[in-house]
Each structure stands twice: as structure tokens, then as C-alpha cells.
Coordinates of C-alpha atoms and ligand atoms in Angstrom, one line a residue:
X1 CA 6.9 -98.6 -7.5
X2 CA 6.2 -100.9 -10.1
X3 CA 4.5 -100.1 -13.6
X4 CA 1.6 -102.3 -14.9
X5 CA 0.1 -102.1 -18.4
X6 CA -3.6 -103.3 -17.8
X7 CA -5.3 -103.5 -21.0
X8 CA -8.9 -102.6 -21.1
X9 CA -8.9 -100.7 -17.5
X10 CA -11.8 -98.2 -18.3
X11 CA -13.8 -101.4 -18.2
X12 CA -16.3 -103.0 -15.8
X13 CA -13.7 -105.4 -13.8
X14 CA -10.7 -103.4 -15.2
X15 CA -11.6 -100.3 -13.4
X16 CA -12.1 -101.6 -10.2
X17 CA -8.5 -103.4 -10.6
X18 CA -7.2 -100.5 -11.6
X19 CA -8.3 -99.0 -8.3
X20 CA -7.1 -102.0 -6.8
X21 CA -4.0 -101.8 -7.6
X22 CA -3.7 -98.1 -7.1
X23 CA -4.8 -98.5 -3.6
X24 CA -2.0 -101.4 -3.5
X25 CA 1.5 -99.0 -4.2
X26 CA 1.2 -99.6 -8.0
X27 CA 1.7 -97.2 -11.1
X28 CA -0.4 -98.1 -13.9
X29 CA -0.6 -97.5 -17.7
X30 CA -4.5 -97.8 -19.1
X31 CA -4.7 -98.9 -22.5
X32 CA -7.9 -99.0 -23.6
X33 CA -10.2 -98.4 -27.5
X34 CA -13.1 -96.6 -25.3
X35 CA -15.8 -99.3 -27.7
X36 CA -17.4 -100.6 -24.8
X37 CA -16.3 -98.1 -22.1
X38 CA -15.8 -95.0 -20.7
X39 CA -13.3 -92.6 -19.8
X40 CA -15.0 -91.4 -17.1
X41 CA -14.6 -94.5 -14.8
X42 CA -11.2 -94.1 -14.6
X43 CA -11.9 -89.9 -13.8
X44 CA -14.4 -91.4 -10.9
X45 CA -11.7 -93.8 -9.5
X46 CA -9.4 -90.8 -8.4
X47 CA -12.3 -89.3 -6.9
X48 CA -12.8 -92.3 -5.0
X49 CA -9.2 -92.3 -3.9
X50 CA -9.4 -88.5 -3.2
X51 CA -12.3 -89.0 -1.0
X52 CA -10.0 -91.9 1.2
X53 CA -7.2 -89.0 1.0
X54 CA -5.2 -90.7 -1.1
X55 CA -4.2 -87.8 -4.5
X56 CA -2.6 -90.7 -6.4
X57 CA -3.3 -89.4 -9.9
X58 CA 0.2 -89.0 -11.1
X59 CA -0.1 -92.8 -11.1
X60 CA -2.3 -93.0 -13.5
X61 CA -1.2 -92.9 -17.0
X62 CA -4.2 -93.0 -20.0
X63 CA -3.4 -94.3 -23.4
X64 CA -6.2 -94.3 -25.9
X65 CA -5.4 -97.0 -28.8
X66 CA -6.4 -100.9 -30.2
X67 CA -4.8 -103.9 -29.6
X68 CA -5.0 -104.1 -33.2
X69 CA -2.4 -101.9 -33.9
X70 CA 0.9 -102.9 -32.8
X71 CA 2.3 -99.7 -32.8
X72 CA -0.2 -98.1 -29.8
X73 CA 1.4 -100.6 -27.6
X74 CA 4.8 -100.0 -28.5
X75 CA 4.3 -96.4 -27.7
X76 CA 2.9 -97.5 -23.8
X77 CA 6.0 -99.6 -23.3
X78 CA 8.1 -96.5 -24.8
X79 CA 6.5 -94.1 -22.8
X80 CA 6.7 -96.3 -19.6
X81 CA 10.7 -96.3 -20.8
X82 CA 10.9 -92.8 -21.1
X83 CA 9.8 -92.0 -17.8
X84 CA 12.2 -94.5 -16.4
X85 CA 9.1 -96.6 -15.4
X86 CA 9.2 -99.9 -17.6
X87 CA 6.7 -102.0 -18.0
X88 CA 6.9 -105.3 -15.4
X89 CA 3.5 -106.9 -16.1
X90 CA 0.3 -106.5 -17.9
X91 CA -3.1 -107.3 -16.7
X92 CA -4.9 -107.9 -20.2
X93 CA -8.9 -107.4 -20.0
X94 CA -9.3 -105.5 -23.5
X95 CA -11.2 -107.5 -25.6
X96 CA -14.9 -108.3 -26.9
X97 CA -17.0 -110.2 -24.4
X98 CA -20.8 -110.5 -25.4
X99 CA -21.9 -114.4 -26.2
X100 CA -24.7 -113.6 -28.0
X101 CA -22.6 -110.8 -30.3
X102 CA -19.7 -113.4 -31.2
X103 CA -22.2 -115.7 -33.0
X104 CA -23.7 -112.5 -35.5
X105 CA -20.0 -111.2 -35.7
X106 CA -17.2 -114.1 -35.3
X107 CA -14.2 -112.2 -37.4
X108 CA -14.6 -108.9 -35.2
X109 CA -14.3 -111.4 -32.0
X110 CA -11.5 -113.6 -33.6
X111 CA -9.2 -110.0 -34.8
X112 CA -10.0 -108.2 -31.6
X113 CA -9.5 -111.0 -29.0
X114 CA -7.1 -112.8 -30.6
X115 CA -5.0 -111.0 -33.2
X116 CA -5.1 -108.1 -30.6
X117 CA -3.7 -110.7 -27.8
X118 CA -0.9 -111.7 -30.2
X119 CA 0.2 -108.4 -30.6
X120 CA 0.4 -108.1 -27.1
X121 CA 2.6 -110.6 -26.4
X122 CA 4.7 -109.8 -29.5
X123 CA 5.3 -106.5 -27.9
X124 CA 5.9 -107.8 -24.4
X125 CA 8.6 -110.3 -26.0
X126 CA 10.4 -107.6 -27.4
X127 CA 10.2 -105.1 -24.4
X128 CA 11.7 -108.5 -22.4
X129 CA 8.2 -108.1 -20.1
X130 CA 7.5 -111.4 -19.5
X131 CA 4.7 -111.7 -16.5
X132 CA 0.8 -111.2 -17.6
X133 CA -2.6 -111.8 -16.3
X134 CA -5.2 -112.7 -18.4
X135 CA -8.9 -112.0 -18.0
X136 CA -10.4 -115.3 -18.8
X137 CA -13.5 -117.1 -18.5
X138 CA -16.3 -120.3 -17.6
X139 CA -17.6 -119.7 -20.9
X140 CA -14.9 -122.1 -21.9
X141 CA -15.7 -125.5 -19.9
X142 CA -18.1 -128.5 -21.4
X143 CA -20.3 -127.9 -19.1
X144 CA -21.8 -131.9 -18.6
X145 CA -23.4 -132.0 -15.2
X146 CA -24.4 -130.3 -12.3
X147 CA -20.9 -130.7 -10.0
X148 CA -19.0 -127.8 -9.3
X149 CA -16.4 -127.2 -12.6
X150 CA -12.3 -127.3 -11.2
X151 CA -9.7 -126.5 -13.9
X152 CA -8.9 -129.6 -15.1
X153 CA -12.1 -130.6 -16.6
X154 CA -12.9 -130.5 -20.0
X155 CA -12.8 -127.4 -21.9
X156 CA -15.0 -126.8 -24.9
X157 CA -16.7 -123.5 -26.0
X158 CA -20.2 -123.5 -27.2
X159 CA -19.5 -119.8 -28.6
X160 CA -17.4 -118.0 -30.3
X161 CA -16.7 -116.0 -27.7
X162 CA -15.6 -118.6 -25.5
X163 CA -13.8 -120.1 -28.5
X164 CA -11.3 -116.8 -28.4
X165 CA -11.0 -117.2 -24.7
X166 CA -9.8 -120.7 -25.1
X167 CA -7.6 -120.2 -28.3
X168 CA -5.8 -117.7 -26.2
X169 CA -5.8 -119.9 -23.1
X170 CA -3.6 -122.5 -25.4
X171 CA -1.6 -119.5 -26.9
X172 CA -0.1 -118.8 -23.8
X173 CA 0.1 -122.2 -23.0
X174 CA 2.4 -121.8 -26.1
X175 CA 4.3 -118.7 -25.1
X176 CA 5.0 -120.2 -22.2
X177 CA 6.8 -123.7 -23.2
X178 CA 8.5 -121.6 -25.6
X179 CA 10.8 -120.3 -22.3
X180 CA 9.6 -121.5 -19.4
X181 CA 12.2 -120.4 -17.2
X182 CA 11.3 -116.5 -18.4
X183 CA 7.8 -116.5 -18.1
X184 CA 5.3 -116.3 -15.4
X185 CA 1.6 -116.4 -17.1
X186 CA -2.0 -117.1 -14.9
X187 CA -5.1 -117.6 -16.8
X188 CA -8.0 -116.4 -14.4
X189 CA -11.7 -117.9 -15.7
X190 CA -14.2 -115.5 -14.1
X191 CA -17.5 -116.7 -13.4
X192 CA -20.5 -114.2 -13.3
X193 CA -19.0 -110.8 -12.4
X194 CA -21.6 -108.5 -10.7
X195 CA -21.9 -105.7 -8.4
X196 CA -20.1 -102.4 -8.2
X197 CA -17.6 -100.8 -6.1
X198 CA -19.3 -99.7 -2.9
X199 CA -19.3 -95.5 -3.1
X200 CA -21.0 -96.0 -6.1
X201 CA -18.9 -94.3 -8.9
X202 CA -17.9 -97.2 -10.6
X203 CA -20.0 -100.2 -11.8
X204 CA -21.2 -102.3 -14.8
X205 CA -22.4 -99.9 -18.3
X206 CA -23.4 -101.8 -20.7
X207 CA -23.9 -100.0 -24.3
X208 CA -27.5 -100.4 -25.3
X209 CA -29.8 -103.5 -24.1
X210 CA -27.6 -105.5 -21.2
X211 CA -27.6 -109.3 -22.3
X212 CA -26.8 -110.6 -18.8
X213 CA -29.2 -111.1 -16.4
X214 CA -27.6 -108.8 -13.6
X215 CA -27.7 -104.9 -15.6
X216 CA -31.2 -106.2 -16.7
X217 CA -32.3 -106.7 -13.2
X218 CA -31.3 -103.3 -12.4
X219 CA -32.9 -101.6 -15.7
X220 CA -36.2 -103.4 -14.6
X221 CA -36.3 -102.1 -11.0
X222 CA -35.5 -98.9 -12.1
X223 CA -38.4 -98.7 -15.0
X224 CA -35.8 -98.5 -17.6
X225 CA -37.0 -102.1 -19.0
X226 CA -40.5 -103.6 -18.0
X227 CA -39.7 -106.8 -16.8
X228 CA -37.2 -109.2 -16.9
X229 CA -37.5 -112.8 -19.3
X230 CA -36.3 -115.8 -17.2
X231 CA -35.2 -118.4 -19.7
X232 CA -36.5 -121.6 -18.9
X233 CA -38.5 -122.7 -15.7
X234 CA -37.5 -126.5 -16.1
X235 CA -34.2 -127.2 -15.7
X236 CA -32.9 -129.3 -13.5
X237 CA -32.6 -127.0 -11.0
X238 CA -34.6 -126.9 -7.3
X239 CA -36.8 -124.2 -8.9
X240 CA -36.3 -125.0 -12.4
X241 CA -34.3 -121.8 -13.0
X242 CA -30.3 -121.8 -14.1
X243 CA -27.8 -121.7 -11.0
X244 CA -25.1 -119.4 -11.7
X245 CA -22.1 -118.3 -9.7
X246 CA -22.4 -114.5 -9.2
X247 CA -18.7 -113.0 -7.8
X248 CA -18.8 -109.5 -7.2
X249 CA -16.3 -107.7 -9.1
X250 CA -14.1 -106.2 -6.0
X251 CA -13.8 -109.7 -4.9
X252 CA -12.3 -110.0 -8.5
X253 CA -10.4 -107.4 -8.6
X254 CA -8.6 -108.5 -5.5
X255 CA -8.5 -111.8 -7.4
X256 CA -6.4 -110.0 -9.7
X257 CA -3.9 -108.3 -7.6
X258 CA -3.1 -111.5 -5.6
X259 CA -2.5 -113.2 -8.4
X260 CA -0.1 -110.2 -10.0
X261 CA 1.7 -110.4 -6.5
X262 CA 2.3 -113.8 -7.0
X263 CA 3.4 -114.2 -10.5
X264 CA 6.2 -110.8 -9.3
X265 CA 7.0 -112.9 -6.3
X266 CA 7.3 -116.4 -7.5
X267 CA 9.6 -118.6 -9.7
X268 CA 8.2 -118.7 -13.7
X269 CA 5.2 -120.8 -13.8
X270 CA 1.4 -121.0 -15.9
X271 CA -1.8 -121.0 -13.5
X272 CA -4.8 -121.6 -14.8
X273 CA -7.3 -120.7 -12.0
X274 CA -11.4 -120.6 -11.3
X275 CA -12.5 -116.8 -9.8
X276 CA -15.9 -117.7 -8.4
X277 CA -17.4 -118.2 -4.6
X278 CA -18.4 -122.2 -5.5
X279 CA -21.8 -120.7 -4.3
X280 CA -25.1 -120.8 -6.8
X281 CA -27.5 -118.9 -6.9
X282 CA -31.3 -119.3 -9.6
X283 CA -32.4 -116.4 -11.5
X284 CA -35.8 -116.4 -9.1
X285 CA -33.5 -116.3 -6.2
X286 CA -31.6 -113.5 -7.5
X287 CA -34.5 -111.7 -7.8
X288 CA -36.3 -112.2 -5.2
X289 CA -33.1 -111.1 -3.2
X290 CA -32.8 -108.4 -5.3
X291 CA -36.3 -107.3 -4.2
X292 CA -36.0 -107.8 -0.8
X293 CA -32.6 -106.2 -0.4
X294 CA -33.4 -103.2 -2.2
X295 CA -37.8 -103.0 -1.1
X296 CA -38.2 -103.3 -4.9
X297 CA -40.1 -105.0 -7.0
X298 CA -38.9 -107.1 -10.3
X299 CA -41.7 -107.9 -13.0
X300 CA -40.8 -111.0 -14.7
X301 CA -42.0 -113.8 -17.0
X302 CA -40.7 -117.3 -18.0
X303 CA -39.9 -117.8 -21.6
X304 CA -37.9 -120.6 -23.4
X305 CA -34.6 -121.3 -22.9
X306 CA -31.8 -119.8 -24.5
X307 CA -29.5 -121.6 -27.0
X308 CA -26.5 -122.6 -25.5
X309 CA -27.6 -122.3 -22.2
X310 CA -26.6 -124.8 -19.2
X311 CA -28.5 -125.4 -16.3
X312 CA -25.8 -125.0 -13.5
X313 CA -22.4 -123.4 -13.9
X314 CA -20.6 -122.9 -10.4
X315 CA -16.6 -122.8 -9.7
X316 CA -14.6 -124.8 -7.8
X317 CA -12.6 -122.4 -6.2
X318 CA -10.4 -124.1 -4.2
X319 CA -7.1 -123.8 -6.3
X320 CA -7.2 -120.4 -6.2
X321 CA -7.9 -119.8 -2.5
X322 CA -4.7 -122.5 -1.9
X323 CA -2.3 -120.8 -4.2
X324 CA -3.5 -117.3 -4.4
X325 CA -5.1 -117.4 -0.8
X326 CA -7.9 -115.6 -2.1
X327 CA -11.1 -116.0 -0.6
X328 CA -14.2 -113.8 -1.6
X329 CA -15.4 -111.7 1.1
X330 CA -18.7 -110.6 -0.6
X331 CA -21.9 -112.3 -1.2
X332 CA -25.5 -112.1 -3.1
X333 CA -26.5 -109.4 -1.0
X334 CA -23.9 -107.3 -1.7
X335 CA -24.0 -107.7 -4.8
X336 CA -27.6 -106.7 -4.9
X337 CA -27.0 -103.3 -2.7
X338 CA -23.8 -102.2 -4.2
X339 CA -25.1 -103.1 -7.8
X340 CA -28.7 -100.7 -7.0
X341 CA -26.6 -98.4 -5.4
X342 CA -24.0 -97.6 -8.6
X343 CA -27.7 -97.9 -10.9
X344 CA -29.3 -95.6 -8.6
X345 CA -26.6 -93.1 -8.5
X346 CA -26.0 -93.5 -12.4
X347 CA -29.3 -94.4 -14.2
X348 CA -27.2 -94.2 -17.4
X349 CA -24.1 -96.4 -16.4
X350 CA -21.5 -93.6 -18.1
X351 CA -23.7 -93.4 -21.0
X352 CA -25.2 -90.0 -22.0
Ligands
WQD401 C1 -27.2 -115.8 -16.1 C2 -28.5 -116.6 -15.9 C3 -29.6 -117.2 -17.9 C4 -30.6 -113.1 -19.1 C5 -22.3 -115.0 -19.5 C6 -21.1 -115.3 -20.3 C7 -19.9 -115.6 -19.5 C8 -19.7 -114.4 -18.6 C9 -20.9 -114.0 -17.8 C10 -18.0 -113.1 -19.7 C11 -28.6 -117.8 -16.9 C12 -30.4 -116.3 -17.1 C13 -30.1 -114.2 -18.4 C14 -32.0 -113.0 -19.2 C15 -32.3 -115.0 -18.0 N1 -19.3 -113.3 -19.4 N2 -31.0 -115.1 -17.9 N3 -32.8 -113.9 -18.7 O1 -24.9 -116.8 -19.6 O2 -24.2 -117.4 -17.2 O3 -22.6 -116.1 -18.6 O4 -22.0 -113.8 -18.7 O5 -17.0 -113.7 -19.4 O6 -18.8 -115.8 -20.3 O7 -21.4 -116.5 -21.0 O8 -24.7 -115.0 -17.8 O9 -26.2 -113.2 -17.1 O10 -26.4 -114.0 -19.4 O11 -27.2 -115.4 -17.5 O12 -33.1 -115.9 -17.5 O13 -32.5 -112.0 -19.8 O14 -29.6 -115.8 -16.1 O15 -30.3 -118.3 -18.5 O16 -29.2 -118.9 -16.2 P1 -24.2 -116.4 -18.4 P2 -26.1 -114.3 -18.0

């Protein structure tokens, strides 16, 4: 059975990969700070297993700890070591991921994601564990017209957010050429995660107000917040609201374990690969799928737009469905009942 480390698996999309990948024959070691997640995701993710039969808790290891300190990961890779159970790749999610909070706090974003990444990989180096996943994102593309972004276009963060993302996009890029017939890297740039696993027990919590527009749709048809804002009713869009490309997260989380599977089963390489369904979707549409889906109703207004904001940002997803032969099975609508369904059964995400 192999060991994985996946960093920042009590979060949203690192929970549902670490069920994943649980359900998939592997033995995983969470590392995670608990600042913008809970414990009790990964508690709810062996009930889900237990109700599918499966008691697979001894695979489960939880390390509590912060990427800035080089010594709690040493002490996973130990521990992995000690139980004869080294680590052979990492999945690496932990890290700070709200746009709008980067540009108030740009040294807690630059330390956390990218001091905490280098430690990482200083670690893995010494531990000779040389495969790794990393949770990227579209944040980092120059986003200059309305065609569908593929990985070679240009690159160039509006945010400090996306800057980190980038930075370590070009630091592995780094550790790579540095011996490229040791390592085996992919870089996967998620779209606009949404939904929730389908019983319910795991989904998106957010601390405080949600800044993307998903979480806020489900606060509003819930009561928790009276209506949502749309920014902007005049882009250049067919209703004059921004086109996103909403992948539900077990589509990414299967993302992820394909791509694990073929870093462990192919020759040392870098990937750099788009997870989205090349499908857009407008914030009115979302909503009034959301509505209709659901037989609730969504108060909202138009405001101005947002800084930084594009009008349409939807994947090309081609290069991974060729080399990953991923496709995404789930649509808007599932997102929409799976999302209601995890905010009905949890009005407080895993908040108090
Ligand atoms: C979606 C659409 C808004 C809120 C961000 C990050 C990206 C990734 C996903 C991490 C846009 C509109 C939103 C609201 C609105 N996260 N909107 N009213 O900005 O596409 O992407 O989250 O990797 O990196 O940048 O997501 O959900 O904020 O916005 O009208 O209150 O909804 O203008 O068109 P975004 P979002």
C-alpha cells in the first residue's frame, strides 16, 4: 500500500481527495494547521467509508503542524519511516487561498504559500521523495479575451494570491531541472471548485463571510445572508454577467488521483495541466439553476464590478483528459444539489 503526505487534507478539495484516495488502496498522512479547516471533515470521511462498509481508518494518519516549521514535516516523513510506511508522494493543497485577503495581507500569503512550499520540498529532497502534486490555479493566467485559456498561454497574476501560485509554479519548474531524471512533478490549475461530496458530510466551510460566489449562494437560499451582489451586469457576456468554469470538487479530486497514478507509473516528467469542464456558466445562470434545482429562491442585486475581475475565465481541458484521461462526470446541476444538500445538512459548514 503506498503512503501519501497530502498537505492541507482537512480542506475543502483536500478532503474529498483524501477520501479519494482512501477509496483507491492508499495510506495517507494529513498534514494540516486547522486555520481554515476542520478536523471534523476528515472524522466525517470515515463515516462515509463506514457507511460503503469499508473500516479503513487505520489508514488514516493526522498530523497537526505548519508548513512553516520544517521540523513538523520532518516528523511526518519520520513517522511514515517508523512504521515502515515511507513517504512516496505528496499531494500539497496547504496554503492560503482568498484573492481578496492576499492584497490586505501579502507577507502572510508570501511565508505561508511559499516559504511553507520550500520547506516542503527541502524535506522531500532529503527524505529522497521525489513525486508531488501541487494544488494550483487559473488565478495565474493573463486573462486577455474571451477563448478558452490552455496551458501555454500567458501567465500573469493580478493578485497576490495568484502571484504565490505562480512563484511556486516556477519553483518547481526549478526543482525539477535541477534532476530531471529523479523527479516527477504536475502542476494542476483548478478552475472554480464547487459542490460537495454527495452524502453530504463533506463540503466547502468557509470561516466567516464566503468571498466566492458559490458558499454565498447557499448562505442566501438558506437566510443566512439576504441576497447575493452580482458584480457587474455589462460585461461582455450574453447576459452581461462573468462566465466562470464551475468543476465540482469530486471531479477534482479524481483529477487528483489520476494524476498521482500517473506521476507513480510513469517515467520523471513536469505537467502542468487545466482541471475544469471547458463549460461556462454566468452568475444569473448559476442562480437561476440554483433556484430551479433546489425550488428556492435567490434575492439578488447588480452592483459594480469588482477589481481585478475578468469577464470570462473557462479551461481548456483537453491536455488533461489526453494525458490524465480524466473527463469530468458532473455538471452545474450537481453542483447545485450536492452543494444545497451538504448546506442543508450543515448550516454551519464545520463551524460552531
Ligand atoms: C465567480 C463569479 C464574480 C462573488 C476565485 C479565485 C480563484 C479560485 C476560485 C482559488 C465572478 C461573481 C462573486 C459575489 C459576484 N480560487 N461574483 N458576486 O473570482 O472566479 O475565482 O475563486 O484557487 O483563484 O480567484 O471566483 O466565486 O469569487 O467569482 O457577482 O459576491 O461570480 O464576479 O464572475 P473567481 P468567485
Amino acid at each position: 500500500m503506498k503512503s501519501i503526505l497530502v498537505t492541507g487534507g482537512a480542506g475543502f478539495i483536500g478532503s474529498h481527495t483524501c477520501l479519494t484516495l482512501l477509496e483507491n488502496g492508499f495510506e495517507i498522512f494529513v498534514f494540516d494547521s486547522y486555520i481554515n479547516s476542520s478536523k471534523k471533515s476528515l472524522k466525517n470521511i470515515i463515516k462515509i467509508l463506514k457507511k460503503n462498509n469499508k473500516d479503513l481508518e487505520s489508514n488514516l494518519h493526522l498530523f497537526k503542524g505548519d508548513l512553516k516549521n520544517v521540523r513538523n514535516i520532518e516528523a511526518i516523513f519520520q513517522a511514515a519511516l517508523k512504521k515502515n510506511k515511507a513517504i512516496e508522494a505528496v499531494i500539497h493543497f496547504a496554503g492560503l487561498k482568498s484573492v481578496k485577503e492576499s492584497i490586505v495581507y501579502p507577507c502572510s500569503y508570501w511565508d505561508n504559500n511559499v516559504t511553507g512550499t520550500i520547506n516542503l520540498l527541502k524535506i522531500m529532497e532529503k527524505y529522497n521523495c521525489r513525486n508531488i502534486v501541487y494544488s494550483s490555479s487559473a488565478t495565474v493566467y493573463k486573462v486577455k479575451s474571451n477563448k478558452l485559456l490552455n496551458e501555454k498561454d500567458e501567465c500573469e497574476p493580478v493578485n497576490p494570491y495568484g502571484q504565490t501560485k505562480l512563484t511556486i509554479e516556477n519553483f518547481l519548474k526549478d526543482i525539477f531541472n535541477s534532476a530531471s531524471s529523479e523527479w516527477r512533478i504536475a502542476c494542476l490549475r483548478y478552475f472554480n471548485p464547487a459542490g460537495a461530496h454527495k452524502s453530504g458530510l463533506i463540503g466547502e466551510s468557509p470561516l466567516g463571510k464566503p468571498n466566492n460566489l458559490y458558499p454565498q449562494i447557499t448562505k442566501v437560499a438558506l437566510g443566512k445572508m439576504s441576497e447575493i451582489k452580482i458584480f457587474g451586469s455589462n460585461w461582455p457576456t450574453p447576459d452581461g454577467t462573468g462566465v466562470r468554469d464551475y468543476i465540482h470538487v469530486s471531479d477534482l479530486a479524481e483529477g487528483h488521483l489520476l494524476a498521482l497514478n500517473y506521476l507513480l507509473n510513469n517515467k520523471p516528467q513536469i505537467l502542468t495541466l487545466n482541471l475544469g469542464t471547458g463549460k461556462g456558466t454566468s452568475v444569473l445562470e448559476f442562480i437561476r439553476i440554483f433556484e430551479r434545482i433546489n425550488n428556492v429562491k435567490v434575492p439578488f442585486s447588480f452592483s459594480k464590478r469588482r477589481d481585478g475581475d475578468n469577464a470570462i475565465v473557462v479551461a481548456n481541458n483537453s491536455l488533461a483528459k489526453s494525458i490524465l484521461k480524466w473527463i469530468p462526470k458532473r455538471n452545474i446541476e450537481d453542483i447545485c444539489k450536492s452543494g444545497w444538500n451538504w448546506q442543508l445538512k450543515n448550516p454551519n459548514g464545520f463551524n460552531k
